[in-house]
C-alpha positions as CSV (number, residue, x, y, z in Angstrom):
1,M,76.9,122.2,127.0
2,K,80.3,122.4,128.6
3,P,81.1,118.7,128.1
4,V,80.4,119.0,124.4
5,H,82.8,122.0,124.1
6,S,85.4,120.1,126.1
7,F,85.1,117.0,123.9
8,L,85.4,119.1,120.8
9,G,88.5,120.8,122.2
10,I,90.1,117.4,122.9
11,V,89.3,116.2,119.4
12,L,90.8,119.3,117.8
13,I,93.9,119.0,119.9
14,A,94.3,115.3,119.1
15,F,94.2,116.0,115.4
16,A,96.2,119.2,115.4
17,P,99.6,117.5,115.1
18,L,98.4,115.6,112.0
19,G,97.7,118.8,110.1
20,N,96.6,118.1,106.6
21,A,98.0,114.6,106.7
22,A,94.8,113.5,108.5
23,F,92.7,114.5,105.6
24,A,93.7,113.0,102.3
25,Q,93.1,114.9,99.1
26,A,90.5,113.9,96.6
27,I,92.0,112.1,93.5
28,N,91.7,113.8,90.2
29,D,92.8,111.0,87.9
30,P,91.9,111.3,84.2
31,L,92.1,107.5,83.6
32,L,89.9,106.6,86.6
33,N,87.5,109.3,85.6
34,H,86.8,107.4,82.4
35,L,85.8,104.3,84.5
36,T,82.9,105.9,86.2
37,G,79.4,105.1,85.0
38,Q,77.2,102.1,84.1
39,W,78.8,99.3,82.0
40,V,77.9,96.0,80.5
41,L,80.8,93.5,80.8
42,S,80.9,90.7,78.3
43,G,83.4,88.1,77.2
44,K,85.0,85.0,78.6
45,I,85.8,84.1,82.2
46,A,87.1,80.6,82.9
47,H,86.3,79.7,79.3
48,R,82.6,80.6,79.8
49,D,80.7,83.3,78.1
50,V,79.5,85.9,80.6
51,V,77.5,89.1,80.9
52,H,77.7,91.2,84.0
53,D,76.4,94.7,84.9
54,V,79.1,97.0,86.3
55,T,78.7,100.3,88.1
56,A,81.7,102.4,88.9
57,Q,81.7,105.6,91.0
58,W,83.9,107.8,93.1
59,V,83.3,107.2,96.9
60,L,84.7,108.5,100.2
61,G,85.4,112.0,99.1
62,R,86.7,111.0,95.7
63,Q,89.6,109.0,97.1
64,Y,88.5,105.6,95.7
65,I,86.7,104.3,92.7
66,Q,84.1,101.7,93.8
67,I,83.3,99.1,91.2
68,H,80.2,96.9,91.7
69,E,80.1,93.9,89.4
70,V,77.1,91.6,89.3
71,S,76.5,88.7,86.9
72,R,73.3,88.5,85.0
73,A,73.3,84.7,85.3
74,K,71.6,83.5,88.5
75,K,72.1,80.5,90.8
76,H,69.1,78.2,91.7
77,D,68.3,80.5,94.7
78,G,68.0,83.5,92.4
79,K,71.2,85.2,93.6
80,P,73.8,86.2,91.1
81,E,76.4,83.6,90.1
82,Y,79.1,86.2,90.7
83,E,79.3,89.5,92.5
84,A,82.2,91.7,93.4
85,I,82.9,95.0,95.0
86,V,86.3,96.5,94.0
87,Y,88.1,99.5,95.3
88,V,90.8,101.3,93.4
89,G,92.8,104.2,94.8
90,W,96.0,106.1,94.5
91,N,98.7,105.5,97.1
92,P,101.0,108.5,97.1
93,V,103.5,106.9,99.5
94,L,104.1,103.9,97.1
95,N,103.5,106.1,94.0
96,Q,101.1,103.5,92.6
97,Y,97.5,102.4,92.4
98,T,96.2,99.9,94.9
99,C,93.2,97.6,94.3
100,L,91.2,95.6,96.8
101,W,89.0,93.0,95.1
102,L,86.3,91.4,97.2
103,D,84.0,88.9,95.6
104,S,81.6,86.1,96.1
105,T,84.1,83.3,95.3
106,G,85.7,83.4,98.8
107,G,86.5,85.5,101.8
108,N,90.3,85.8,101.2
109,G,90.4,89.4,100.0
110,L,91.0,90.9,103.5
111,V,94.6,89.7,103.7
112,T,97.9,91.3,102.7
113,E,97.9,89.3,99.5
114,G,94.4,90.7,98.7
115,L,95.9,94.0,97.6
116,G,97.0,94.4,94.0
117,H,99.3,97.2,92.9
118,A,99.8,98.9,89.5
119,E,102.2,101.5,88.3
120,K,100.9,104.8,86.8
121,D,100.2,104.6,83.1
122,P,98.1,106.8,80.9
123,K,95.8,104.1,79.6
124,T,96.4,100.7,81.3
125,L,96.5,99.7,84.9
126,L,98.2,96.4,85.3
127,F,97.4,95.2,88.8
128,K,99.6,92.4,90.2
129,W,98.8,90.4,93.3
130,N,101.5,88.5,95.1
131,D,101.3,85.3,97.0
132,V,102.5,84.8,100.6
133,N,106.1,84.3,99.2
134,G,106.0,87.6,97.4
135,S,105.8,86.2,93.9
136,T,103.2,87.5,91.5
137,S,100.3,85.0,91.4
138,L,97.7,86.9,89.5
139,Q,97.6,90.0,87.3
140,N,94.5,91.9,86.1
141,A,94.8,94.6,83.5
142,F,92.3,97.4,83.0
143,S,93.0,99.0,79.6
144,Y,91.0,102.0,78.4
145,D,90.3,102.6,74.6
146,A,89.5,106.3,74.4
147,A,88.5,106.1,70.7
148,H,85.6,103.8,71.5
149,D,85.1,104.7,75.2
150,T,85.4,101.1,76.2
151,W,87.5,99.1,78.6
152,R,89.2,95.7,78.3
153,W,89.9,93.7,81.4
154,W,92.0,90.6,81.3
155,I,93.1,88.3,84.1
156,D,96.0,86.0,84.1
157,N,96.9,83.4,86.7
158,I,100.7,83.2,87.1
159,D,102.2,79.8,87.7
160,D,106.0,79.4,87.8
161,G,106.3,82.8,86.2
162,K,104.1,81.8,83.3
163,A,100.8,83.6,82.6
164,K,97.7,81.5,81.9
165,Q,94.7,83.5,80.8
166,F,91.7,83.3,83.1
167,A,89.5,86.0,81.7
168,D,89.2,88.4,78.8
169,V,86.2,90.8,78.9
170,R,85.1,94.2,77.5
171,L,83.1,96.9,79.2
172,T,80.8,99.0,77.0
173,R,78.7,101.8,78.2
174,H,75.2,100.8,79.3
175,L,72.7,102.6,77.1
176,S,69.5,103.5,79.0
177,K,66.2,103.1,77.2
């Protein structure tokens, strides 16, 4: 039993200087709260009509929203044509939202350029991703319509400072039968 107490003492001493900084506070964000739930995403991505199922929930002590998006269309092997897991959180140091978008189109999300950032706004989060040179290369807006309890997401590729629409979709609440 003594080694367990000694280990616990070392852990407590190691974290004591960090105080409350070691334990981030849960986010209470009205806009992100509206994103939680089951959704049907429909619209156009790359000029194609799409329908995806989306689940959004608070995770990791309410510090992040996790969005899981899965296309209803399947590949020949039965797997979804598209799947993504997205994390959105609030960064108090930068005073902005941060987004990590990981999807089945490639493994390049785990790089510095894989993080999008958005300023605080009461109804729209306009995430911008920069390329290796620091120029905005992509923007993805999440805009909430409180009157209809829906979201509109649109994605623009940015080339030479000009936006070219890649996607325009709407999320409506999934109605269970």
